[in-house]
Short mmCIF file of C-alpha atoms in Angstrom, two decimals:
data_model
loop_
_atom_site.label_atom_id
_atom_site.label_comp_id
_atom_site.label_asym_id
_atom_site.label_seq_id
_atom_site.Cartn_x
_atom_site.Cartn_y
_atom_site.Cartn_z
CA UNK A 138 -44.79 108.76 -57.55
CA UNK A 139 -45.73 109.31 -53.78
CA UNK A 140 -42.87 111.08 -51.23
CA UNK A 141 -42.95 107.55 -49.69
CA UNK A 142 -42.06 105.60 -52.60
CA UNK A 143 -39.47 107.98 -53.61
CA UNK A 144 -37.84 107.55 -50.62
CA UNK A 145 -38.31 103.55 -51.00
CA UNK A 146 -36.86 103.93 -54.50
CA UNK A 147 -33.66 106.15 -53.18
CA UNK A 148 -33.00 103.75 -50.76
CA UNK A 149 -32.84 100.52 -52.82
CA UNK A 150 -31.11 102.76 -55.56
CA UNK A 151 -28.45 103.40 -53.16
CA UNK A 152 -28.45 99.73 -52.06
CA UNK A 153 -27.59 98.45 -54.96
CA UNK A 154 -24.67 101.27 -55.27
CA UNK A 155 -23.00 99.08 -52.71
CA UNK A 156 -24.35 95.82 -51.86
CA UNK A 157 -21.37 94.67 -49.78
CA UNK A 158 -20.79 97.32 -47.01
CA UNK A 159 -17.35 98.16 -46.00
CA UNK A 160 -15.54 98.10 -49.17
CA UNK A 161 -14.13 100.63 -50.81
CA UNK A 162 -15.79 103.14 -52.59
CA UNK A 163 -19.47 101.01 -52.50
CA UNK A 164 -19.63 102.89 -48.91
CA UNK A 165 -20.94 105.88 -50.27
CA UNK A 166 -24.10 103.63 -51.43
CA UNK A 167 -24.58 102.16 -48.03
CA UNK A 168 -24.43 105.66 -46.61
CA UNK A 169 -26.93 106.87 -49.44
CA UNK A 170 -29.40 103.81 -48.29
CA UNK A 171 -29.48 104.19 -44.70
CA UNK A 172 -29.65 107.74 -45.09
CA UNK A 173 -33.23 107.23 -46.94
CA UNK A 174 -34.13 104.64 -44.66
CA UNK A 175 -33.74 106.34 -41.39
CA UNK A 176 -33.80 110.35 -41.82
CA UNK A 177 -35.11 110.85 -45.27
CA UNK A 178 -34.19 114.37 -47.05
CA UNK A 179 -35.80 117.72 -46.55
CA UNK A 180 -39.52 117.85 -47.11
CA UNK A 181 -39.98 113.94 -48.01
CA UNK A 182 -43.01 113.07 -45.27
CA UNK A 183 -41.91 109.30 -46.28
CA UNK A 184 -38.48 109.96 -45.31
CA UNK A 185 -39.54 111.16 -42.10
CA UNK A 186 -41.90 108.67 -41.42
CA UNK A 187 -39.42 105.73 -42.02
CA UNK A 188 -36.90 108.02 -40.00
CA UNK A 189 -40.07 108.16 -36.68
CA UNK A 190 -40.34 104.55 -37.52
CA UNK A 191 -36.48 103.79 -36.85
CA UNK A 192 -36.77 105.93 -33.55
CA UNK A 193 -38.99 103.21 -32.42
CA UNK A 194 -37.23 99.94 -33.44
CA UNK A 195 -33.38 101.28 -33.74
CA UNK A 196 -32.34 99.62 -30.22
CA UNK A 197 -34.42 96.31 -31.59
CA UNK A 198 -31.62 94.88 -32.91
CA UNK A 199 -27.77 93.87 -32.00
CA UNK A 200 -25.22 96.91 -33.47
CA UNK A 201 -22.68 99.32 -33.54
CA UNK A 202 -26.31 100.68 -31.99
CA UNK A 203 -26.08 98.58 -28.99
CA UNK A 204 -22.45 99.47 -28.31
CA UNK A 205 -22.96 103.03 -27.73
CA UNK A 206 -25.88 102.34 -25.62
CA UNK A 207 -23.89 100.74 -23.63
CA UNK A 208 -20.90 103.48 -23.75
CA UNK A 209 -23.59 106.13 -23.74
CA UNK A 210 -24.21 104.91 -20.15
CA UNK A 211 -20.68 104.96 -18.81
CA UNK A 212 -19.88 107.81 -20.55
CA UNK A 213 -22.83 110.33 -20.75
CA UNK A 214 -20.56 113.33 -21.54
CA UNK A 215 -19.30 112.62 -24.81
CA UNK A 216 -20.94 114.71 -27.50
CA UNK A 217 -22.84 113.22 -30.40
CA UNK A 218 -20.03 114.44 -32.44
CA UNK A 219 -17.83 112.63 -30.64
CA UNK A 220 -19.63 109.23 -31.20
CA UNK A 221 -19.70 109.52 -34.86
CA UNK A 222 -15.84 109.64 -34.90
CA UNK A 223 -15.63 106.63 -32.52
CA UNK A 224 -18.69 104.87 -35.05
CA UNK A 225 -16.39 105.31 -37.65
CA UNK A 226 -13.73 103.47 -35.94
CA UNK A 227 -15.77 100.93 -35.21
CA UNK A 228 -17.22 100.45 -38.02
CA UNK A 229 -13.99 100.38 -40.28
CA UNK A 230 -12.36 98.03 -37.43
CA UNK A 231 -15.53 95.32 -37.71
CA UNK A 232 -15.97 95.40 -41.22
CA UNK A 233 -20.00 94.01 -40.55
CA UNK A 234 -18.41 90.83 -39.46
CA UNK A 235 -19.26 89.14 -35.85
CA UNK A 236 -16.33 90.11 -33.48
CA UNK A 237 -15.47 88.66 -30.14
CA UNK A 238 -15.24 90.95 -26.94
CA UNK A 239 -11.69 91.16 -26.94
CA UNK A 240 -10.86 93.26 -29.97
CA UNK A 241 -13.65 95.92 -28.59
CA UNK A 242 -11.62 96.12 -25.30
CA UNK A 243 -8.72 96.61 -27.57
CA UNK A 244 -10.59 99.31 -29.44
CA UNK A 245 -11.80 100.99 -25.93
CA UNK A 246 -8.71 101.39 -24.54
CA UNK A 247 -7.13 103.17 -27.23
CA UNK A 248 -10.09 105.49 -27.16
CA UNK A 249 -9.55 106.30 -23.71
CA UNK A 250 -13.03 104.62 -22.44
CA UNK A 251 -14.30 102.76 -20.13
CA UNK A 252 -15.22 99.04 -20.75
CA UNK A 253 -19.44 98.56 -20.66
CA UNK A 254 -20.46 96.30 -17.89
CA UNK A 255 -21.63 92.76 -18.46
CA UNK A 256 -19.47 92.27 -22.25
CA UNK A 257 -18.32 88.93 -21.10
CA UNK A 258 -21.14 86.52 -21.34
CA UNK A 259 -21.79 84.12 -19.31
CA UNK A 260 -21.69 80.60 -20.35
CA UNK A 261 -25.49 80.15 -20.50
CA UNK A 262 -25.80 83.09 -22.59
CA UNK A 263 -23.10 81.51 -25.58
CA UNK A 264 -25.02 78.87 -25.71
CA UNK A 265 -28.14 80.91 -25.98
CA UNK A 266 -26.66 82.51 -28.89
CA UNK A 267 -25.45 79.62 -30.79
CA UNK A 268 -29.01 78.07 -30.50
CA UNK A 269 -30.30 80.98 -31.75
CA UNK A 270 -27.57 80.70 -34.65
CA UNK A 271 -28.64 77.40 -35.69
CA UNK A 272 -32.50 78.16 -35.67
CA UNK A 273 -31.49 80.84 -37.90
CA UNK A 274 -29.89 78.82 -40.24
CA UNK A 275 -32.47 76.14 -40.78
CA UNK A 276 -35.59 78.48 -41.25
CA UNK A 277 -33.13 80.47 -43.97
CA UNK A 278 -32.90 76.38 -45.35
CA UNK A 279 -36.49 75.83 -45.19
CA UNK A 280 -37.28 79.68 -47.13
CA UNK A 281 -34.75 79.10 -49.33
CA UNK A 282 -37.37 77.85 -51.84
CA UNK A 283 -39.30 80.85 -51.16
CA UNK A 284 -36.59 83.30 -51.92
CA UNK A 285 -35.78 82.39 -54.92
CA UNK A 286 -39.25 82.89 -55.90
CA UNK A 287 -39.07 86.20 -54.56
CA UNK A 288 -35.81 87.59 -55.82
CA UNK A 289 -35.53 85.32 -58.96
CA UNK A 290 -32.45 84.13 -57.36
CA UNK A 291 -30.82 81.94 -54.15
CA UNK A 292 -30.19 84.56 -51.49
CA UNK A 293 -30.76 83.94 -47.72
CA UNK A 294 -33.69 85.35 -46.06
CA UNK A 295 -35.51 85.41 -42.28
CA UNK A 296 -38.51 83.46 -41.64
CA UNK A 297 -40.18 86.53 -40.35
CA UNK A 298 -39.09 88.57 -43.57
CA UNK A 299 -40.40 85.42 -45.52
CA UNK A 300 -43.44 85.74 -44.17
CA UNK A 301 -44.18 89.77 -44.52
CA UNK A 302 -43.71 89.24 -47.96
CA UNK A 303 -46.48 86.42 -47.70
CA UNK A 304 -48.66 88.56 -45.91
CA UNK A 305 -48.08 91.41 -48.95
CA UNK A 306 -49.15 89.36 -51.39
CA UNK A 307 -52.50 88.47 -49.41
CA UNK A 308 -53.60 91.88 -48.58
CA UNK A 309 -52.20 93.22 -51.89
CA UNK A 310 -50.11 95.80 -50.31
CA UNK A 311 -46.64 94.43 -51.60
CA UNK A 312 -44.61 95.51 -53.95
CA UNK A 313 -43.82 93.25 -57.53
CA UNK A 314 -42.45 90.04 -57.59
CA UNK A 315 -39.03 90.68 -57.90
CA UNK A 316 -38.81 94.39 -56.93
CA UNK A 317 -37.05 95.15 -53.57
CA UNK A 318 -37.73 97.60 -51.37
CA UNK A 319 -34.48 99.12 -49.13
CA UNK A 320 -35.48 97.38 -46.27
CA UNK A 321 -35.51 94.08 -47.46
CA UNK A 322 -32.19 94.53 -49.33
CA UNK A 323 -30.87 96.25 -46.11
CA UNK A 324 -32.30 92.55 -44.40
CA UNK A 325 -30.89 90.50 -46.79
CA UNK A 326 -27.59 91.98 -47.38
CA UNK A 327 -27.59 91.39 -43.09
CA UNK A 328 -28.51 87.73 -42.97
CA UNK A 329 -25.99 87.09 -46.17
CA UNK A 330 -23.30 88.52 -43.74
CA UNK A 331 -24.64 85.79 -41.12
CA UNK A 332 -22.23 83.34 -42.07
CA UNK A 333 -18.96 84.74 -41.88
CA UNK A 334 -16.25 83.58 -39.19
CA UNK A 335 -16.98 83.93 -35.85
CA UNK A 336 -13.55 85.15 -33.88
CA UNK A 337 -13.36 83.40 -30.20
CA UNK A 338 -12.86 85.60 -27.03
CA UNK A 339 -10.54 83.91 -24.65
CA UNK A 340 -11.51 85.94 -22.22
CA UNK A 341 -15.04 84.85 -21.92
CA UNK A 342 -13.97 81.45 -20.40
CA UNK A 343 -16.62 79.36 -21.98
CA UNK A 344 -15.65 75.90 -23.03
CA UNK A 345 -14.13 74.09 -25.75
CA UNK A 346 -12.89 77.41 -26.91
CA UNK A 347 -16.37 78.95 -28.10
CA UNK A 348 -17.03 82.55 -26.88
CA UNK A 349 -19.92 84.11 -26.67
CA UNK A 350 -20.25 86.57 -30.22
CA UNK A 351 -21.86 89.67 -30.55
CA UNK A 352 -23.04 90.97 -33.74
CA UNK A 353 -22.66 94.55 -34.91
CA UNK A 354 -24.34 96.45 -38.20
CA UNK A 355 -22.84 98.94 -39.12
CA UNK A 356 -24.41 102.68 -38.74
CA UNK A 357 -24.33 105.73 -40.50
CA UNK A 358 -23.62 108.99 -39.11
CA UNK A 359 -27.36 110.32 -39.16
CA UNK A 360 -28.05 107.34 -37.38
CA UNK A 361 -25.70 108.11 -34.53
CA UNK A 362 -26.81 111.38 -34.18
CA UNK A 363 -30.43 110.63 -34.06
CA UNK A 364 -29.48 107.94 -31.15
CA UNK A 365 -26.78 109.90 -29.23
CA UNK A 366 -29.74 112.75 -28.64
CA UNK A 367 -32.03 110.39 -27.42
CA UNK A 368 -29.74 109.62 -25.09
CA UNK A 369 -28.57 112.38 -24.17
CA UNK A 370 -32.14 113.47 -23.70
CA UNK A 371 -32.89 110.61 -21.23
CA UNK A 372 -29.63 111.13 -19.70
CA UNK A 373 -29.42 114.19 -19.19
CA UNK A 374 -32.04 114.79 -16.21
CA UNK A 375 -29.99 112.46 -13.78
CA UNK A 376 -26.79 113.49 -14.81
CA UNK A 377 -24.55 115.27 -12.32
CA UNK A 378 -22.86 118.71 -14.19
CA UNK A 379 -19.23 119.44 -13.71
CA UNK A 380 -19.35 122.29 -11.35
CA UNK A 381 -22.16 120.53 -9.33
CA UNK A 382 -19.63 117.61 -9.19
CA UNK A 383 -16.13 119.82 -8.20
CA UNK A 384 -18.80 121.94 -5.35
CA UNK A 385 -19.20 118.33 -3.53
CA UNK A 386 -15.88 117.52 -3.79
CA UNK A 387 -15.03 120.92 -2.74
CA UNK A 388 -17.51 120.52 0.70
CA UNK A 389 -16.42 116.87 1.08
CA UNK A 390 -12.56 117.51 1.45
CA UNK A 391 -13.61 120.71 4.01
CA UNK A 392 -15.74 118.58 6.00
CA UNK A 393 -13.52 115.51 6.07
CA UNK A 394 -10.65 117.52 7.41
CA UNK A 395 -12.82 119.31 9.82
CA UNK A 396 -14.11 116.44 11.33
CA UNK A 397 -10.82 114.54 11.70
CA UNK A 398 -8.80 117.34 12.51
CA UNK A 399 -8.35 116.30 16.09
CA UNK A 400 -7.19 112.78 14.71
CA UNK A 401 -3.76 113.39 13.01
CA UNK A 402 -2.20 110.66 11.36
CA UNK A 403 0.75 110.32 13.63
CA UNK A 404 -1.76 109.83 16.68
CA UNK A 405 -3.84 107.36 14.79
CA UNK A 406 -0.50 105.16 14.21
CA UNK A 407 0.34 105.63 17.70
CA UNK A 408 -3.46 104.36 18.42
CA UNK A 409 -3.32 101.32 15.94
CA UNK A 410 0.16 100.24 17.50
CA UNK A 411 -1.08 100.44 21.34
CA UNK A 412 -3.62 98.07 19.94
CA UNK A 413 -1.36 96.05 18.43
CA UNK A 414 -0.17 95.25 21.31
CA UNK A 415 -2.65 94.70 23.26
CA UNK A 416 -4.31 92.56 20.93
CA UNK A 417 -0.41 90.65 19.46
CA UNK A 418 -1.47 91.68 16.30
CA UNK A 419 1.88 93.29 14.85
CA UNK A 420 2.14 91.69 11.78
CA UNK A 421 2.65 94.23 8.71
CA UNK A 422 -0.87 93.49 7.43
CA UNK A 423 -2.59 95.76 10.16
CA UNK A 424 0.20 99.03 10.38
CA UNK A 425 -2.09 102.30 9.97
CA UNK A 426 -2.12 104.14 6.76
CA UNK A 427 -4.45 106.47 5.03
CA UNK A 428 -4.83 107.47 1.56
CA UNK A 429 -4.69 111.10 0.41
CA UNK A 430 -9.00 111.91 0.26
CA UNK A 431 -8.50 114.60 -1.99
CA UNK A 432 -7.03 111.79 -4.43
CA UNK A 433 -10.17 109.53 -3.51
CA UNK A 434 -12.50 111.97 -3.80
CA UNK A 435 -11.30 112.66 -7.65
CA UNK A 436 -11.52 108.92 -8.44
CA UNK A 437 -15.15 109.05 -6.66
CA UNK A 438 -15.66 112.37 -9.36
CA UNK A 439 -14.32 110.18 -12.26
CA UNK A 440 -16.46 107.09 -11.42
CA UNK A 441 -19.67 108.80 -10.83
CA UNK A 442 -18.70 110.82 -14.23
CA UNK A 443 -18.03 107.57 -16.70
CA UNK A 444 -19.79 103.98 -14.89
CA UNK A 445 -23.02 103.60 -15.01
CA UNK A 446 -23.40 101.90 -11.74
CA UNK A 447 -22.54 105.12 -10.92
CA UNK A 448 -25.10 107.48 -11.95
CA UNK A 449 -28.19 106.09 -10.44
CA UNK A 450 -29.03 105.98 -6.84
CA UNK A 451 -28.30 103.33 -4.81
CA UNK A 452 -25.52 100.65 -4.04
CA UNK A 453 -22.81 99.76 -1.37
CA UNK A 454 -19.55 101.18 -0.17
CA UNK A 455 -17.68 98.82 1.66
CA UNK A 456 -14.01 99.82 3.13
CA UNK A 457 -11.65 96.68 4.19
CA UNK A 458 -9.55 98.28 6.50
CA UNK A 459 -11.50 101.37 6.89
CA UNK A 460 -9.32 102.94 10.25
CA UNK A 461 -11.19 105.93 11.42
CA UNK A 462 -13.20 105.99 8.64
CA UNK A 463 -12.44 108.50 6.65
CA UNK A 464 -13.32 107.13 3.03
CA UNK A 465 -16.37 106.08 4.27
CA UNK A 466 -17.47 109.17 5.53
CA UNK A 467 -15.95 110.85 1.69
CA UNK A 468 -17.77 108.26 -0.08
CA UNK A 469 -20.94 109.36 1.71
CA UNK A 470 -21.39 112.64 0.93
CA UNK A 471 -20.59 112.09 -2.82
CA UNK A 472 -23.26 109.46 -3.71
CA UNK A 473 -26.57 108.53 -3.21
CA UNK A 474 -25.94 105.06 -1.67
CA UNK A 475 -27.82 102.68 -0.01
CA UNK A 476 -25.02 101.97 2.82
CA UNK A 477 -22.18 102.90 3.70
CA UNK A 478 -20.22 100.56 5.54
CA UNK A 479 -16.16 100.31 6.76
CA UNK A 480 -14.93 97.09 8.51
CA UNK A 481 -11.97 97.72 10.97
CA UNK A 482 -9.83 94.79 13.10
CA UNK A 483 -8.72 97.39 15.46
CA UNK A 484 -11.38 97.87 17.95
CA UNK A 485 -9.62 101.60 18.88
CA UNK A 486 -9.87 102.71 15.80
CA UNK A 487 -13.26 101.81 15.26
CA UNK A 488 -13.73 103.33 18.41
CA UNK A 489 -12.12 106.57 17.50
CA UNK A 490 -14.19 106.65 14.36
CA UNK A 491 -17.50 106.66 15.91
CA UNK A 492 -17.96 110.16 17.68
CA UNK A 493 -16.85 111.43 14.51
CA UNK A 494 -19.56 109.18 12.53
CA UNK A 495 -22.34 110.73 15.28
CA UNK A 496 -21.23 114.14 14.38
CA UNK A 497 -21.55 113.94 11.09
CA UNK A 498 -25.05 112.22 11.25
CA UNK A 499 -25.97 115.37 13.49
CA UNK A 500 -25.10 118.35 11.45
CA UNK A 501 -24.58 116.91 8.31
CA UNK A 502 -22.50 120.25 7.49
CA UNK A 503 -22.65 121.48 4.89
CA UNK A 504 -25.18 119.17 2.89
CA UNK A 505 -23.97 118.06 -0.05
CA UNK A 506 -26.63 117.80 -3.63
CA UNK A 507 -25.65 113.75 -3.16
CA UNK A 508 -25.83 113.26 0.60
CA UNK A 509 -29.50 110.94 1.19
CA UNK A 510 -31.12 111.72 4.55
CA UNK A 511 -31.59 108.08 5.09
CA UNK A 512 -28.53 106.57 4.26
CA UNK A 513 -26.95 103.91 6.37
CA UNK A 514 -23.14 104.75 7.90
CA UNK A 515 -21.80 102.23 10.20
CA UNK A 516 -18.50 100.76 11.21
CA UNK A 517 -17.53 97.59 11.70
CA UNK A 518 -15.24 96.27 14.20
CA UNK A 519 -14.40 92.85 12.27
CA UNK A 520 -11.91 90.83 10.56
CA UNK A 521 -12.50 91.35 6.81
CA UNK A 522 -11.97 87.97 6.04
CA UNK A 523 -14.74 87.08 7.82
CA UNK A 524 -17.28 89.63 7.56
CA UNK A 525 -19.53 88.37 4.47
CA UNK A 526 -21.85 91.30 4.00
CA UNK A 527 -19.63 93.22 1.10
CA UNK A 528 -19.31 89.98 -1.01
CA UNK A 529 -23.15 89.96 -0.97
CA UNK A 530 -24.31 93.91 -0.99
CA UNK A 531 -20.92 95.40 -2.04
CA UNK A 532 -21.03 98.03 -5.45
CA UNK A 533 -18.02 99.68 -4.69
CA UNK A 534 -15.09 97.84 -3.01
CA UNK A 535 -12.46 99.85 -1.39
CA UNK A 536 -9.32 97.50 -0.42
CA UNK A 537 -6.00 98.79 1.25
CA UNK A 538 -3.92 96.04 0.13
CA UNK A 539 -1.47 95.90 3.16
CA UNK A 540 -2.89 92.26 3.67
CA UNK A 541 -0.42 89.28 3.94
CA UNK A 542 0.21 87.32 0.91
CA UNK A 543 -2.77 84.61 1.71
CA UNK A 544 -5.36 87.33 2.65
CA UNK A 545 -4.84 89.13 -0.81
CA UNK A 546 -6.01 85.07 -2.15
CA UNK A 547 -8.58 84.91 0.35
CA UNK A 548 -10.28 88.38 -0.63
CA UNK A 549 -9.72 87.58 -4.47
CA UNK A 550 -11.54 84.00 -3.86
CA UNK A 551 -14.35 86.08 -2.34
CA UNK A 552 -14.60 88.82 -4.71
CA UNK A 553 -15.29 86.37 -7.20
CA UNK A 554 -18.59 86.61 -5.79
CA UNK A 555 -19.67 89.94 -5.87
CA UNK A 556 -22.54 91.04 -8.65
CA UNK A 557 -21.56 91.62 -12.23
CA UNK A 558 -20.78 95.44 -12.93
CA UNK A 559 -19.29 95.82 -9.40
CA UNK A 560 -16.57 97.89 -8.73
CA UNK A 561 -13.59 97.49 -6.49
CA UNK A 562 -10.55 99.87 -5.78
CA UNK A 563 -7.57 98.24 -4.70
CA UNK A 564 -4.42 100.44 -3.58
CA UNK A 565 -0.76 98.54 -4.58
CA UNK A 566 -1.92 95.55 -5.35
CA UNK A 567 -5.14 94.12 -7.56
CA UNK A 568 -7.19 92.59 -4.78
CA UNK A 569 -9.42 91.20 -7.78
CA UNK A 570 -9.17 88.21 -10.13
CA UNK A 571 -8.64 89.59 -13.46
CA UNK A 572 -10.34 86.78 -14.99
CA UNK A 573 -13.71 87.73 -14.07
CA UNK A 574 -12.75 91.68 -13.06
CA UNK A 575 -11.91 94.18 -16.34
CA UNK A 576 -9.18 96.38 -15.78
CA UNK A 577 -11.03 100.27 -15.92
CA UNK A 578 -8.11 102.66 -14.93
CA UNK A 579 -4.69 102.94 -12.99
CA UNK A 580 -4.39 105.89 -11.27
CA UNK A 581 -1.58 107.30 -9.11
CA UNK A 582 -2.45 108.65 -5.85
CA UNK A 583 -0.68 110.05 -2.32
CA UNK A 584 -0.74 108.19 1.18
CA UNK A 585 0.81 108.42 4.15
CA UNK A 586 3.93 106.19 3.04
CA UNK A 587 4.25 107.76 -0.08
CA UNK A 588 2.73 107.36 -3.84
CA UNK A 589 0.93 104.27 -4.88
CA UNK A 590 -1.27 102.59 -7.51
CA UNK A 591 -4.85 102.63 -7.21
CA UNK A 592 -6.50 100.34 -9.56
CA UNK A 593 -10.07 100.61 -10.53
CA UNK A 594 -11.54 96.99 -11.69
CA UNK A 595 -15.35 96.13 -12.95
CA UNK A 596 -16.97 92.91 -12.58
CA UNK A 597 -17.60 90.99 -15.88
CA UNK A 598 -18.50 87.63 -15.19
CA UNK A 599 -19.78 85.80 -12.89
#
């Protein structure tokens, strides 16, 4: 018998150890079949070849696979390791049933992780997938003839699997009526499991109570290894290291403070209130505050560490209620963005704020491995509510909430337009809809008044 066939023969063997994955002590077949399938043993060139042949197709399909591409992304430094303990949870916690979102999210935060971008479907999408659903289930009606011919008995079976095995018998290259090979029991034991209940997510918002579904299979442990170096592997050129991170943050915090250290915060209220009035502006919403930056440069640290928004070049900072603009300026240097942009009411401010904006453009001291030559730094002397460029080009959303009560709704109703995977930073207050915006983090910072809340939301849906 060739090395190929044995490892064909292992793998339905083990198969048929435990043809309902999940339960109880049939596991250790499943493991025994995938463990054939995908990474054969020691020496067995058929093994290996299946296992090169899964390297290729393994993000094909919808998994346990597909969820740790999409953590892999927003959290690059977890160790393969790592992922097989949080595979295991998984996969005990979905029992190869379709899930909704919501129980993930659940799952997540326990695990101390962010939530992957883009989980809650959109509308168009559900219905995508229940279309799909119901083709499904009338070419699995129409092959049901040929299936029984096939396995001597009624089980449910893909069109395109239906059709291999037609092509088999043509070119003679199939196996025996009747004999089946690992990955058709591996395929059939899947599509059986196609028909169990599908849980709704109210938080995807679709209607009449249907959510879109996503399907997981469950994965081995030399499967997630195998995938979790790949990744790692394609990862790890772009990713930022630890002490390359703490150096910019480091420089950022010196050069912040050296550039604003003729602009102390009691002289910047004492600007903002002379403009006050001037201008009859002294309602609460515009009083002068900062946030401590060495507390906003470790959430820019943290982001740039986990999202994945965050670890490509590119994107928006916008600050609402930037002051001087001093996060602006701290944003800059730690990320390759796009623009940079902060929007101010107070013309003084804003006015203050630019020499210091022109110096740093000018010496750029000391560079920073993140800082772009070409980036664009501006402020804006504008009323947030009005200025519509960060609800079209905005990544990151930086938000002071001292707003009154009805600009809080106002920049809500607007953030609701942002692009999905967008993040915003709000300080006291959500300035975000949680409805379409996933909760990330809380995180307790310094200001000038005291301690706050900074909350760190993503966009979901749109």
């Amino acid at each position: 018998m060739g090395a190929g066939a044995s490892a064909k023969k292992r793998g339905a063997e083990g198969k048929l150890k435990g043809v309902v994955r999940g339960k109880g002590d049939k596991k250790a077949g499943v493991a025994e079949s995938k463990r054939s399938a995908v990474v054969g043993t020691p020496g067995d060139a058929g093994g290996g070849q299946k296992g090169a042949q899964s390297e290729e197709t393994s993000e094909a399909f919808e998994g346990v696979e597909d969820v740790l591409c999409r953590l892999a992304q927003t959290h690059p430094t977890q160790t393969p390791e790592r992922w097989e303990l949080i595979t295991q949870k998984l996969n005990r916690a979905m029992r190869n049933k379709k899930i909704s979102a919501q129980p993930m999210k659940d799952i997540f935060a326990k695990e101390g992780l962010c939530i992957p971008q883009c989980w809650v479907a959109e509308k168009a999408q559900a219905e995508k997938d229940r279309a799909l659903a119901r083709a499904q289930k009338a070419a699995e009606k129409k092959e049901g003839a040929l299936g029984r011919i096939l396995f001597g008995k009624k089980k449910k079976k893909t069109a395109a699997a239906a059709v291999a095995g037609s092509d088999r018998k043509k070119t003679g290259e199939g196996q025996a009526v009747g004999e089946v090979t690992a990955d058709e029991a591996n395929e059939t034991d899947t599509e059986t499991e196609s028909d169990e209940n599908v849980a709704d997510d109210p938080a995807a918002g679709t209607e009449g109570g249907q959510a879109s579904v996503y399907k997981y299979k469950a994965l081995s442990k030399y499967e997630v290894f195998s995938f979790m170096r790949r990744v790692h592997d394609r990862a790890g050129a772009a990713m930022i290291s630890t002490e390359e991170a703490v150096e910019d943050m480091r420089k950022a915090k010196k050069m912040v403070d050296t550039l604003y250290e003729h602009l102390p915060v009691q002289t910047l209220k004492e600007i903002s209130q002379q403009n006050r009035i001037n201008a009859s502006l002294m309602q609460d919403s515009v009083a002068y505050g900062e946030i401590d930056i060495s507390h906003f440069l470790k959430v820019m640290v943290k982001l740039k560490r986990i999202h994945g928004n965050m670890m490509s070049v590119g994107g928006s900072f916008w600050d609402l209620g930037s002051g001087v603009g001093k996060c602006v300026i701290a944003a800059a240097m730690m990320h390759n963005w796009e623009s940079c942009y902060g929007v101010e009411c107070l013309e003084d401010l804003r006015a203050a704020a630019r020499p210091t904006l022109e110096r740093w453009r000018k010496e750029e001291v000391p560079k920073l491995h993140s800082v772009k030559a070409n980036i664009r730094v501006d402020f804006i002397n504008a009323d947030a509510m009005k200025q519509k460029g960060w609800v079209a080009e905005a990544t990151l959303l930086f938000v002071h909430t001292n707003f009154s009560a009805k600009d809080i709704i106002e920049i809500k109703t607007k953030a609701d337009g942002m692009k999905i995977g967008a993040i915003a930073l709000s300080v006291s207050l959500a300035a975000v809809n949680e409805d379409k915006w996933g909760l990330l983090a809380v995180e307790q910072i310094k200001t000038s008044w005291g301690s706050a809340n900074l909350y760190i939301h993503e966009k979901l849906a749109a």
